[in-house]
Amino acid sequence: MADSNRFTRRDFVKAAGSAVAAASLFSVTPSLARTNATRRRYAIVGTGDRATSMWGLPLVQKYSDVLEFVGLCDINPKRVVAAKEIIGVDCPTFTNFDEMMDKAKPDLLMVTTVDAFHVDYITKGLSRGVGVMTEKPMVINEKQCRAVLDAEKSAGRKIVVTFNYRYAPKHQKVKEILMSGELGRILSTDFSWYLDVYHGADYFRRWHRLKNKGGSLWVHKATHHFDLMNWWLAADPVEVSASGDLKIYGKNGPFRHTHCRPCPHKAKCPFYYDITKNERRMKLYVANEDADNYYRDGCVFREDVDIYDTMNALVKYSNGATMSYSLNAAMPFEGYRVAFNCEKGRLEVRDYERQPWEAPEETEIHVTKSFGQRTKIELPKAEGGHGGGDDRLRDLIFRNASAPEHMRLPDSRAGAMSCLTGIAARTSVEQKRPVKIEELFRG
Ligand SMILES: NC(=O)c1ccc[n+]([C@@H]2O[C@H](COP(=O)([O-])OP(=O)(O)OC[C@H]3O[C@@H](n4cnc5c(N)ncnc54)[C@H](O)[C@@H]3O)[C@@H](O)[C@H]2O)c1
């Protein structure tokens, strides 16, 4: 029997562009946008690093006039208490989500759990009529994607997916150059992301090393890059062909242990990580290990690593453009290159995040016109996380700040399209064939 609340592929394809629906966290429930003296009741589920650093302490510091923390929830009963201290709030803590929702009665819910569980809290939050925001990736597989879209349809409202990368001024600049039309039609793009032997390795120490927790880096990490590309191109992904391999971490290691602290190989291991030097991580993870046996300094060479560290994909888009993409997780430096090969020229970006030499600037952007000249694009100086992008994102969400159409909040459509690109890439690697995005909506 047909279920009217089931989100069909046709619904998805015909859904309006992500920006239009994105503001609905506020507009569907006007009470959430109120600017009078009542503060919005705010709760977080999944109180680890992201919750405390991006959606916890900075909100207490800068948004206490519009927000009131009413509950924090995590499956680790000790971490949720540690997080409360780090955030510096005086609200109840919970290990049971339903109990938190019943007792704390939030208006707004931030979902910052391990990726695989976002879907549970997004759908429950929606069914309770709460304004839901989730960290990326929205979900880790197509079944979860459908569940979120179905839940939105039943609830009659949309979630926000907090793609902070869009709000970095350099990324906005790229969007605006492409939107201006000065380079004409975009023919193809080259996008290479480099994760270094520190940050890249860190994914293999943590839950991210397991496909069933983070969907692999195709989803967990590349969702950021796929969202940027979908947004920059103003197009949807259509088909993905990919290859992926695990060449450095996991089974490739010459030795291994459970985690770094007791490891007998630490003196000779280039990936040895001394977590005891990080006070915050000691408090958030090490002090609470006995509650869940989760080791934040896990061995990067554990045999159970089932994700890839070396990935390539070719993505075809609905506007006829293509992307040649790579993600490598054991590089000597951190950063990326992206280039747009257009009818009338080329736009190139080289971003330096960390390297063993002095880079003159963090980001270089050049526009080169065919039969013409190369122009260096100057970027505005901005302060704060991600060049001021984090604050702009938080202002949009919590202060309902105004923004041009292309900077409006990303919604489930953006969350789905970027995840589905990664899910299609992962499927393509596993099944050794090109995968159409449309296929993921069958059945
Ligand atoms: N946008 C970004 O740039 C960015 C950066 C880092 C992390 N993130 C995202 O934030 C989320 C959290 O990442 P993190 O680095 O804080 O990880 P983390 O491991 O520090 O925290 C995750 C927390 O979720 C809890 N948890 C796990 N399963 C749960 C469940 N079923 N119910 C409730 N709580 C559960 C864990 O106990 C832990 O406290 C992830 O989705 C990640 O992708 C986004």
Short mmCIF file of C-alpha atoms and ligand atoms in Angstrom, two decimals:
data_model
loop_
_atom_site.label_atom_id
_atom_site.label_comp_id
_atom_site.label_asym_id
_atom_site.label_seq_id
_atom_site.Cartn_x
_atom_site.Cartn_y
_atom_site.Cartn_z
CA MET A 1 0.00 0.00 0.00
CA ALA A 2 1.29 3.43 -0.88
CA ASP A 3 2.35 5.48 2.13
CA SER A 4 1.73 9.19 1.57
CA ASN A 5 4.52 10.05 3.99
CA ARG A 6 7.08 8.07 2.03
CA PHE A 7 9.56 10.28 0.23
CA THR A 8 9.78 9.20 -3.40
CA ARG A 9 12.63 9.69 -5.82
CA ARG A 10 10.42 12.06 -7.76
CA ASP A 11 9.83 14.17 -4.62
CA PHE A 12 13.54 14.35 -4.15
CA VAL A 13 14.44 15.33 -7.69
CA LYS A 14 11.73 17.94 -7.90
CA ALA A 15 12.43 19.40 -4.43
CA ALA A 16 13.34 23.05 -4.60
CA GLY A 17 17.02 24.02 -4.42
CA SER A 18 18.48 23.50 -0.99
CA ALA A 19 18.79 27.16 -0.12
CA VAL A 20 15.08 27.92 -0.37
CA ALA A 21 13.92 25.31 2.09
CA ALA A 22 16.87 25.73 4.40
CA ALA A 23 15.48 28.60 6.41
CA SER A 24 12.52 26.46 7.44
CA LEU A 25 14.05 25.61 10.80
CA PHE A 26 12.72 29.03 11.68
CA SER A 27 10.00 29.76 9.19
CA VAL A 28 7.95 26.57 9.60
CA THR A 29 7.72 27.11 13.34
CA PRO A 30 7.60 30.85 13.83
CA SER A 31 8.06 30.48 17.58
CA LEU A 32 11.66 29.44 16.95
CA ALA A 33 12.42 32.75 15.28
CA ARG A 34 11.08 34.88 18.08
CA THR A 35 13.23 37.77 19.12
CA ASN A 36 11.43 38.68 22.34
CA ALA A 37 12.80 38.04 25.79
CA THR A 38 12.16 34.28 25.78
CA ARG A 39 15.26 32.31 24.99
CA ARG A 40 15.04 29.21 22.84
CA ARG A 41 15.46 25.93 24.73
CA TYR A 42 18.51 24.15 23.30
CA ALA A 43 19.71 20.55 23.76
CA ILE A 44 22.58 18.50 22.35
CA VAL A 45 22.85 14.75 21.78
CA GLY A 46 26.39 13.35 21.43
CA THR A 47 28.60 15.44 23.69
CA GLY A 48 32.10 14.79 22.35
CA ASP A 49 34.63 17.10 20.78
CA ARG A 50 32.41 18.77 18.17
CA ALA A 51 29.53 19.35 20.56
CA THR A 52 31.72 21.01 23.15
CA SER A 53 33.95 23.01 20.80
CA MET A 54 31.57 24.23 18.08
CA TRP A 55 28.05 23.87 19.49
CA GLY A 56 28.74 24.18 23.23
CA LEU A 57 31.17 26.67 24.74
CA PRO A 58 30.96 29.28 21.91
CA LEU A 59 27.17 29.33 22.25
CA VAL A 60 27.37 29.95 25.98
CA GLN A 61 29.86 32.74 25.32
CA LYS A 62 28.10 34.48 22.44
CA TYR A 63 24.45 33.40 22.27
CA SER A 64 23.25 33.22 25.87
CA ASP A 65 20.86 36.09 25.17
CA VAL A 66 18.89 33.95 22.70
CA LEU A 67 19.58 30.38 23.89
CA GLU A 68 19.15 28.45 27.08
CA PHE A 69 20.89 25.07 27.46
CA VAL A 70 18.24 22.68 28.80
CA GLY A 71 19.83 19.25 28.31
CA LEU A 72 22.91 17.32 27.26
CA CYS A 73 22.74 13.64 26.31
CA ASP A 74 25.37 11.00 25.54
CA ILE A 75 25.58 7.22 25.84
CA ASN A 76 28.73 7.66 27.92
CA PRO A 77 27.44 8.76 31.35
CA LYS A 78 30.79 10.17 32.39
CA ARG A 79 31.58 12.04 29.16
CA VAL A 80 28.29 13.90 29.25
CA VAL A 81 29.19 15.21 32.71
CA ALA A 82 32.72 16.15 31.56
CA ALA A 83 31.20 17.93 28.55
CA LYS A 84 28.87 19.90 30.78
CA GLU A 85 31.89 21.15 32.75
CA ILE A 86 33.81 22.03 29.58
CA ILE A 87 30.83 23.89 28.12
CA GLY A 88 30.25 25.60 31.44
CA VAL A 89 26.50 25.22 31.77
CA ASP A 90 24.20 24.20 34.55
CA CYS A 91 21.63 22.00 32.82
CA PRO A 92 20.61 18.38 33.45
CA THR A 93 22.53 15.56 31.74
CA PHE A 94 21.00 12.38 30.35
CA THR A 95 22.00 9.02 28.93
CA ASN A 96 18.49 8.36 27.62
CA PHE A 97 17.42 10.59 24.73
CA ASP A 98 13.66 10.15 25.16
CA GLU A 99 13.96 11.05 28.82
CA MET A 100 15.84 14.22 27.89
CA MET A 101 13.21 15.19 25.34
CA ASP A 102 10.36 14.49 27.80
CA LYS A 103 11.91 16.36 30.69
CA ALA A 104 13.97 19.12 29.09
CA LYS A 105 11.43 19.94 26.31
CA PRO A 106 13.90 21.64 23.93
CA ASP A 107 12.83 23.81 20.98
CA LEU A 108 16.11 23.12 19.20
CA LEU A 109 18.16 19.94 19.03
CA MET A 110 21.78 19.67 17.85
CA VAL A 111 22.84 16.17 16.73
CA THR A 112 26.58 15.56 17.17
CA THR A 113 26.82 11.83 17.82
CA VAL A 114 28.90 9.29 15.93
CA ASP A 115 27.69 9.56 12.29
CA ALA A 116 25.85 6.21 12.15
CA PHE A 117 23.38 7.37 14.82
CA HIS A 118 22.45 10.79 13.44
CA VAL A 119 19.39 9.27 11.76
CA ASP A 120 17.92 8.01 15.07
CA TYR A 121 17.94 11.44 16.67
CA ILE A 122 17.01 13.43 13.57
CA THR A 123 13.89 11.32 13.05
CA LYS A 124 12.94 11.30 16.74
CA GLY A 125 13.49 15.05 17.00
CA LEU A 126 11.33 15.68 13.93
CA SER A 127 8.55 13.44 15.25
CA ARG A 128 8.49 15.56 18.42
CA GLY A 129 8.14 18.79 16.44
CA VAL A 130 11.54 20.10 17.44
CA GLY A 131 13.86 22.18 15.19
CA VAL A 132 16.67 19.76 14.31
CA MET A 133 20.20 20.55 13.23
CA THR A 134 22.72 17.85 12.48
CA GLU A 135 26.42 17.75 11.92
CA LYS A 136 27.66 16.33 8.65
CA PRO A 137 27.40 13.71 7.29
CA MET A 138 23.62 13.72 7.54
CA VAL A 139 23.56 9.89 7.29
CA ILE A 140 25.87 7.06 6.24
CA ASN A 141 23.72 4.98 3.87
CA GLU A 142 20.79 5.32 1.50
CA LYS A 143 18.30 3.64 3.85
CA GLN A 144 19.04 6.23 6.53
CA CYS A 145 18.78 8.97 3.92
CA ARG A 146 15.30 7.86 3.00
CA ALA A 147 14.33 7.65 6.69
CA VAL A 148 15.31 11.31 7.22
CA LEU A 149 13.41 12.49 4.14
CA ASP A 150 10.34 10.45 5.14
CA ALA A 151 10.46 11.87 8.67
CA GLU A 152 10.64 15.41 7.31
CA LYS A 153 7.66 14.75 5.09
CA SER A 154 5.62 13.42 8.04
CA ALA A 155 6.67 16.29 10.28
CA GLY A 156 6.16 18.95 7.59
CA ARG A 157 9.46 20.64 8.33
CA LYS A 158 13.09 20.53 7.27
CA ILE A 159 16.28 20.05 9.18
CA VAL A 160 19.51 22.05 8.88
CA VAL A 161 22.76 20.27 7.99
CA THR A 162 25.62 22.36 9.35
CA PHE A 163 28.01 22.45 6.40
CA ASN A 164 30.40 24.99 7.89
CA TYR A 165 32.86 24.81 4.96
CA ARG A 166 30.44 26.82 2.81
CA TYR A 167 30.77 29.74 5.20
CA ALA A 168 34.55 30.15 4.93
CA PRO A 169 35.05 33.43 2.97
CA LYS A 170 37.34 31.71 0.43
CA HIS A 171 34.62 29.23 -0.47
CA GLN A 172 32.02 31.96 -0.73
CA LYS A 173 34.41 33.85 -3.04
CA VAL A 174 34.68 30.83 -5.35
CA LYS A 175 30.90 30.53 -5.42
CA GLU A 176 30.51 34.20 -6.33
CA ILE A 177 33.11 34.10 -9.11
CA LEU A 178 31.34 31.10 -10.64
CA MET A 179 27.91 32.71 -10.20
CA SER A 180 29.09 35.90 -11.92
CA GLY A 181 29.32 34.00 -15.21
CA GLU A 182 32.60 35.69 -16.20
CA LEU A 183 34.17 32.30 -16.96
CA GLY A 184 31.15 30.96 -18.83
CA ARG A 185 29.95 27.37 -18.61
CA ILE A 186 31.83 25.03 -16.26
CA LEU A 187 33.10 22.09 -18.30
CA SER A 188 34.96 20.05 -15.72
CA THR A 189 36.59 20.32 -12.31
CA ASP A 190 39.65 18.90 -10.58
CA PHE A 191 39.45 18.52 -6.80
CA SER A 192 42.25 16.97 -4.72
CA TRP A 193 42.13 16.94 -0.93
CA TYR A 194 45.24 16.12 1.09
CA LEU A 195 44.97 14.88 4.68
CA ASP A 196 48.35 14.73 6.35
CA VAL A 197 50.03 12.07 8.50
CA TYR A 198 48.69 13.82 11.63
CA HIS A 199 45.10 14.73 10.82
CA GLY A 200 44.66 11.96 8.23
CA ALA A 201 46.04 9.36 10.65
CA ASP A 202 43.65 10.55 13.35
CA TYR A 203 40.66 9.15 11.43
CA PHE A 204 42.26 5.70 11.69
CA ARG A 205 42.69 6.01 15.48
CA ARG A 206 39.00 6.62 16.13
CA TRP A 207 35.52 5.22 15.34
CA HIS A 208 35.87 6.72 11.86
CA ARG A 209 38.04 3.71 10.89
CA LEU A 210 34.90 1.54 10.68
CA LYS A 211 32.47 1.80 7.76
CA ASN A 212 29.52 1.02 10.02
CA LYS A 213 30.28 4.07 12.19
CA GLY A 214 31.27 6.79 9.71
CA GLY A 215 30.42 5.32 6.31
CA SER A 216 34.15 5.49 5.35
CA LEU A 217 35.95 8.73 4.47
CA TRP A 218 33.94 8.74 1.24
CA VAL A 219 31.03 9.78 3.42
CA HIS A 220 32.45 11.08 6.70
CA LYS A 221 35.02 13.44 5.19
CA ALA A 222 34.22 13.76 1.49
CA THR A 223 30.63 14.84 2.25
CA HIS A 224 32.14 18.30 2.94
CA HIS A 225 33.85 18.34 -0.45
CA PHE A 226 30.88 16.92 -2.33
CA ASP A 227 28.61 19.49 -0.74
CA LEU A 228 30.96 22.31 -1.75
CA MET A 229 31.05 21.01 -5.31
CA ASN A 230 27.26 20.58 -5.57
CA TRP A 231 26.83 24.12 -4.26
CA TRP A 232 29.58 25.64 -6.43
CA LEU A 233 28.20 23.97 -9.55
CA ALA A 234 24.54 24.51 -8.56
CA ALA A 235 24.01 21.00 -9.89
CA ASP A 236 23.26 17.49 -8.64
CA PRO A 237 25.54 14.46 -8.91
CA VAL A 238 24.29 11.89 -11.41
CA GLU A 239 26.85 9.07 -11.57
CA VAL A 240 30.00 8.10 -9.71
CA SER A 241 32.86 5.76 -10.67
CA ALA A 242 35.43 5.26 -7.96
CA SER A 243 38.42 3.34 -6.74
CA GLY A 244 39.61 3.05 -3.16
CA ASP A 245 42.32 1.21 -1.30
CA LEU A 246 43.82 0.88 2.15
CA LYS A 247 47.55 1.20 1.54
CA ILE A 248 49.13 2.69 4.70
CA TYR A 249 47.01 2.15 7.80
CA GLY A 250 45.25 -0.91 9.26
CA LYS A 251 46.52 -4.27 8.08
CA ASN A 252 49.47 -2.58 6.32
CA GLY A 253 51.26 -1.73 9.56
CA PRO A 254 54.43 -3.66 10.49
CA PHE A 255 53.16 -4.00 14.11
CA ARG A 256 50.14 -3.03 16.12
CA HIS A 257 48.58 -2.75 19.57
CA THR A 258 45.22 -1.68 20.98
CA HIS A 259 46.16 1.96 21.63
CA CYS A 260 49.24 4.15 22.02
CA ARG A 261 49.64 4.54 25.78
CA PRO A 262 50.50 0.91 26.62
CA CYS A 263 52.01 0.15 23.19
CA PRO A 264 55.35 -1.74 23.25
CA HIS A 265 56.17 -0.33 19.77
CA LYS A 266 55.77 3.35 20.62
CA ALA A 267 59.49 4.19 20.36
CA LYS A 268 59.65 3.11 16.73
CA CYS A 269 56.13 4.01 15.53
CA PRO A 270 55.94 7.23 13.47
CA PHE A 271 52.21 7.45 14.26
CA TYR A 272 52.65 7.24 18.05
CA TYR A 273 50.31 9.77 19.63
CA ASP A 274 50.75 10.93 23.23
CA ILE A 275 47.25 11.88 24.32
CA THR A 276 48.45 12.60 27.87
CA LYS A 277 49.78 15.94 26.61
CA ASN A 278 46.26 17.10 25.70
CA GLU A 279 44.40 18.11 28.83
CA ARG A 280 41.05 18.52 27.10
CA ARG A 281 41.16 15.09 25.48
CA MET A 282 42.27 13.50 28.74
CA LYS A 283 39.16 14.95 30.36
CA LEU A 284 36.74 14.17 27.53
CA TYR A 285 37.96 10.69 26.56
CA VAL A 286 40.65 9.08 28.74
CA ALA A 287 38.92 9.85 32.04
CA ASN A 288 35.75 8.16 30.74
CA GLU A 289 37.23 5.08 29.05
CA ASP A 290 35.97 2.70 31.71
CA ALA A 291 32.37 3.56 30.74
CA ASP A 292 32.62 2.52 27.06
CA ASN A 293 36.13 1.12 26.38
CA TYR A 294 36.65 3.79 23.72
CA TYR A 295 40.33 4.67 23.25
CA ARG A 296 40.83 8.07 21.61
CA ASP A 297 44.50 7.17 20.97
CA GLY A 298 43.64 3.88 19.20
CA CYS A 299 46.28 2.18 17.05
CA VAL A 300 46.16 3.24 13.39
CA PHE A 301 47.33 -0.25 12.42
CA ARG A 302 44.46 -2.21 13.97
CA GLU A 303 43.34 -5.11 11.78
CA ASP A 304 39.70 -4.02 11.96
CA VAL A 305 40.22 -0.84 9.87
CA ASP A 306 37.86 -1.35 6.92
CA ILE A 307 37.89 2.11 5.28
CA TYR A 308 40.19 3.45 2.56
CA ASP A 309 43.11 5.87 2.80
CA THR A 310 43.62 6.32 -0.97
CA MET A 311 40.57 7.31 -3.01
CA ASN A 312 39.78 8.53 -6.53
CA ALA A 313 36.44 9.24 -8.18
CA LEU A 314 34.98 10.55 -11.39
CA VAL A 315 31.61 12.26 -10.79
CA LYS A 316 29.17 13.34 -13.51
CA TYR A 317 26.75 16.19 -12.74
CA SER A 318 23.30 17.18 -13.94
CA ASN A 319 24.67 20.28 -15.74
CA GLY A 320 27.07 18.18 -17.84
CA ALA A 321 30.16 19.07 -15.79
CA THR A 322 32.44 16.37 -14.39
CA MET A 323 34.70 16.22 -11.35
CA SER A 324 37.95 14.36 -11.09
CA TYR A 325 38.31 13.93 -7.31
CA SER A 326 40.94 12.46 -5.01
CA LEU A 327 41.26 12.08 -1.25
CA ASN A 328 44.52 10.86 0.27
CA ALA A 329 44.88 10.39 4.02
CA ALA A 330 48.63 9.92 4.55
CA MET A 331 50.16 12.99 2.89
CA PRO A 332 53.18 15.00 4.11
CA PHE A 333 51.03 18.16 4.08
CA GLU A 334 47.42 19.20 4.60
CA GLY A 335 45.34 21.27 2.20
CA TYR A 336 43.67 21.06 -1.19
CA ARG A 337 43.59 22.14 -4.80
CA VAL A 338 40.41 22.77 -6.73
CA ALA A 339 40.12 24.03 -10.29
CA PHE A 340 37.19 24.85 -12.55
CA ASN A 341 37.90 24.41 -16.26
CA CYS A 342 35.43 26.73 -17.97
CA GLU A 343 34.45 27.87 -21.44
CA LYS A 344 36.22 31.21 -21.03
CA GLY A 345 39.04 30.37 -18.66
CA ARG A 346 40.05 28.61 -15.46
CA LEU A 347 39.56 29.32 -11.76
CA GLU A 348 42.21 27.75 -9.53
CA VAL A 349 42.44 27.50 -5.76
CA ARG A 350 45.40 26.20 -3.74
CA ASP A 351 44.80 26.03 -0.03
CA TYR A 352 47.64 25.48 2.47
CA GLU A 353 46.47 24.26 5.86
CA ARG A 354 49.70 22.75 7.22
CA GLN A 355 53.05 21.96 5.57
CA PRO A 356 56.70 21.57 6.58
CA TRP A 357 57.60 24.89 4.94
CA GLU A 358 56.44 28.46 5.25
CA ALA A 359 53.51 29.07 2.90
CA PRO A 360 53.14 32.75 1.93
CA GLU A 361 49.34 32.73 2.28
CA GLU A 362 46.76 30.20 3.45
CA THR A 363 44.78 30.43 0.22
CA GLU A 364 45.70 31.44 -3.34
CA ILE A 365 42.91 32.02 -5.84
CA HIS A 366 43.61 32.86 -9.48
CA VAL A 367 41.35 33.48 -12.44
CA THR A 368 42.97 33.03 -15.85
CA LYS A 369 41.02 34.13 -18.92
CA SER A 370 41.48 32.19 -22.17
CA PHE A 371 43.46 34.39 -24.62
CA GLY A 372 43.82 36.78 -21.67
CA GLN A 373 45.54 37.41 -18.36
CA ARG A 374 45.82 35.80 -14.94
CA THR A 375 44.32 37.74 -12.02
CA LYS A 376 45.01 37.08 -8.35
CA ILE A 377 41.85 37.28 -6.27
CA GLU A 378 42.24 39.05 -2.93
CA LEU A 379 40.38 37.62 0.04
CA PRO A 380 38.94 39.69 2.88
CA LYS A 381 40.79 39.28 6.19
CA ALA A 382 38.50 37.49 8.60
CA GLU A 383 38.91 36.47 12.21
CA GLY A 384 37.67 33.35 13.99
CA GLY A 385 37.22 29.66 13.17
CA HIS A 386 37.26 28.84 9.43
CA GLY A 387 38.03 32.47 8.56
CA GLY A 388 34.96 33.69 10.45
CA GLY A 389 32.74 31.09 8.77
CA ASP A 390 31.82 29.34 12.02
CA ASP A 391 30.40 32.54 13.51
CA ARG A 392 28.47 33.34 10.36
CA LEU A 393 26.92 29.87 10.38
CA ARG A 394 25.97 30.18 14.05
CA ASP A 395 24.49 33.66 13.46
CA LEU A 396 22.34 32.30 10.65
CA ILE A 397 21.06 29.48 12.82
CA PHE A 398 20.61 31.16 16.16
CA ARG A 399 20.04 34.80 15.27
CA ASN A 400 18.20 34.21 12.00
CA ALA A 401 20.74 36.63 10.45
CA SER A 402 20.09 37.78 6.92
CA ALA A 403 22.10 36.28 4.07
CA PRO A 404 22.00 36.34 0.29
CA GLU A 405 20.13 33.44 -1.27
CA HIS A 406 23.29 31.46 -2.03
CA MET A 407 24.44 31.68 1.60
CA ARG A 408 21.19 30.44 3.18
CA LEU A 409 21.35 27.43 5.50
CA PRO A 410 21.91 24.02 3.87
CA ASP A 411 19.07 21.56 4.40
CA SER A 412 18.40 17.83 4.03
CA ARG A 413 18.60 18.02 0.27
CA ALA A 414 22.18 19.27 0.48
CA GLY A 415 22.84 16.69 3.21
CA ALA A 416 21.41 13.91 1.05
CA MET A 417 23.06 14.88 -2.23
CA SER A 418 26.52 15.10 -0.68
CA CYS A 419 26.15 11.85 1.30
CA LEU A 420 24.74 10.04 -1.70
CA THR A 421 27.78 11.02 -3.76
CA GLY A 422 29.97 9.36 -1.13
CA ILE A 423 27.65 6.38 -0.75
CA ALA A 424 27.71 5.92 -4.54
CA ALA A 425 31.54 6.14 -4.52
CA ARG A 426 31.78 3.54 -1.75
CA THR A 427 29.35 1.28 -3.60
CA SER A 428 31.31 1.77 -6.81
CA VAL A 429 34.53 0.65 -5.07
CA GLU A 430 32.82 -2.36 -3.50
CA GLN A 431 30.97 -3.43 -6.65
CA LYS A 432 33.63 -2.30 -9.16
CA ARG A 433 31.16 -0.46 -11.42
CA PRO A 434 29.78 3.05 -11.99
CA VAL A 435 26.83 3.83 -9.68
CA LYS A 436 23.98 6.19 -10.55
CA ILE A 437 22.61 8.34 -7.71
CA GLU A 438 19.13 7.42 -8.93
CA GLU A 439 19.81 3.72 -8.19
CA LEU A 440 20.20 4.53 -4.51
CA PHE A 441 16.57 5.63 -4.44
CA ARG A 442 15.15 2.42 -5.90
CA GLY A 443 13.45 -0.15 -3.76
N1 LIG B 1 31.68 20.05 10.43
C1 LIG B 1 32.87 19.68 10.84
O1 LIG B 1 33.86 20.26 10.40
C2 LIG B 1 33.00 18.57 11.87
C3 LIG B 1 34.20 18.41 12.57
C4 LIG B 1 34.29 17.38 13.49
C5 LIG B 1 33.21 16.51 13.70
N2 LIG B 1 32.06 16.70 12.99
C6 LIG B 1 30.92 15.79 13.18
O2 LIG B 1 30.46 15.89 14.53
C7 LIG B 1 29.99 14.63 14.99
C8 LIG B 1 30.70 14.28 16.29
O3 LIG B 1 32.09 14.13 16.04
P1 LIG B 1 33.17 14.28 17.22
O4 LIG B 1 34.46 14.58 16.60
O5 LIG B 1 32.65 15.17 18.27
O6 LIG B 1 33.21 12.78 17.77
P2 LIG B 1 33.38 12.31 19.28
O7 LIG B 1 33.74 10.88 19.22
O8 LIG B 1 34.26 13.25 20.01
O9 LIG B 1 31.92 12.49 19.89
C9 LIG B 1 30.84 11.69 19.55
C10 LIG B 1 29.99 11.49 20.78
O10 LIG B 1 28.81 10.76 20.43
C11 LIG B 1 28.54 9.84 21.48
N3 LIG B 1 27.70 8.77 20.96
C12 LIG B 1 28.07 7.70 20.20
N4 LIG B 1 27.00 6.96 19.91
C13 LIG B 1 25.93 7.57 20.46
C14 LIG B 1 24.55 7.27 20.49
N5 LIG B 1 24.04 6.21 19.87
N6 LIG B 1 23.74 8.11 21.17
C15 LIG B 1 24.23 9.20 21.80
N7 LIG B 1 25.54 9.52 21.82
C16 LIG B 1 26.39 8.73 21.14
C17 LIG B 1 29.92 9.39 21.95
O11 LIG B 1 29.89 8.81 23.23
C18 LIG B 1 30.69 10.70 21.87
O12 LIG B 1 30.64 11.40 23.08
C19 LIG B 1 30.24 13.63 13.87
O13 LIG B 1 29.06 13.44 13.14
C20 LIG B 1 31.27 14.32 13.00
O14 LIG B 1 31.17 13.96 11.64
C21 LIG B 1 31.94 17.72 12.09
#
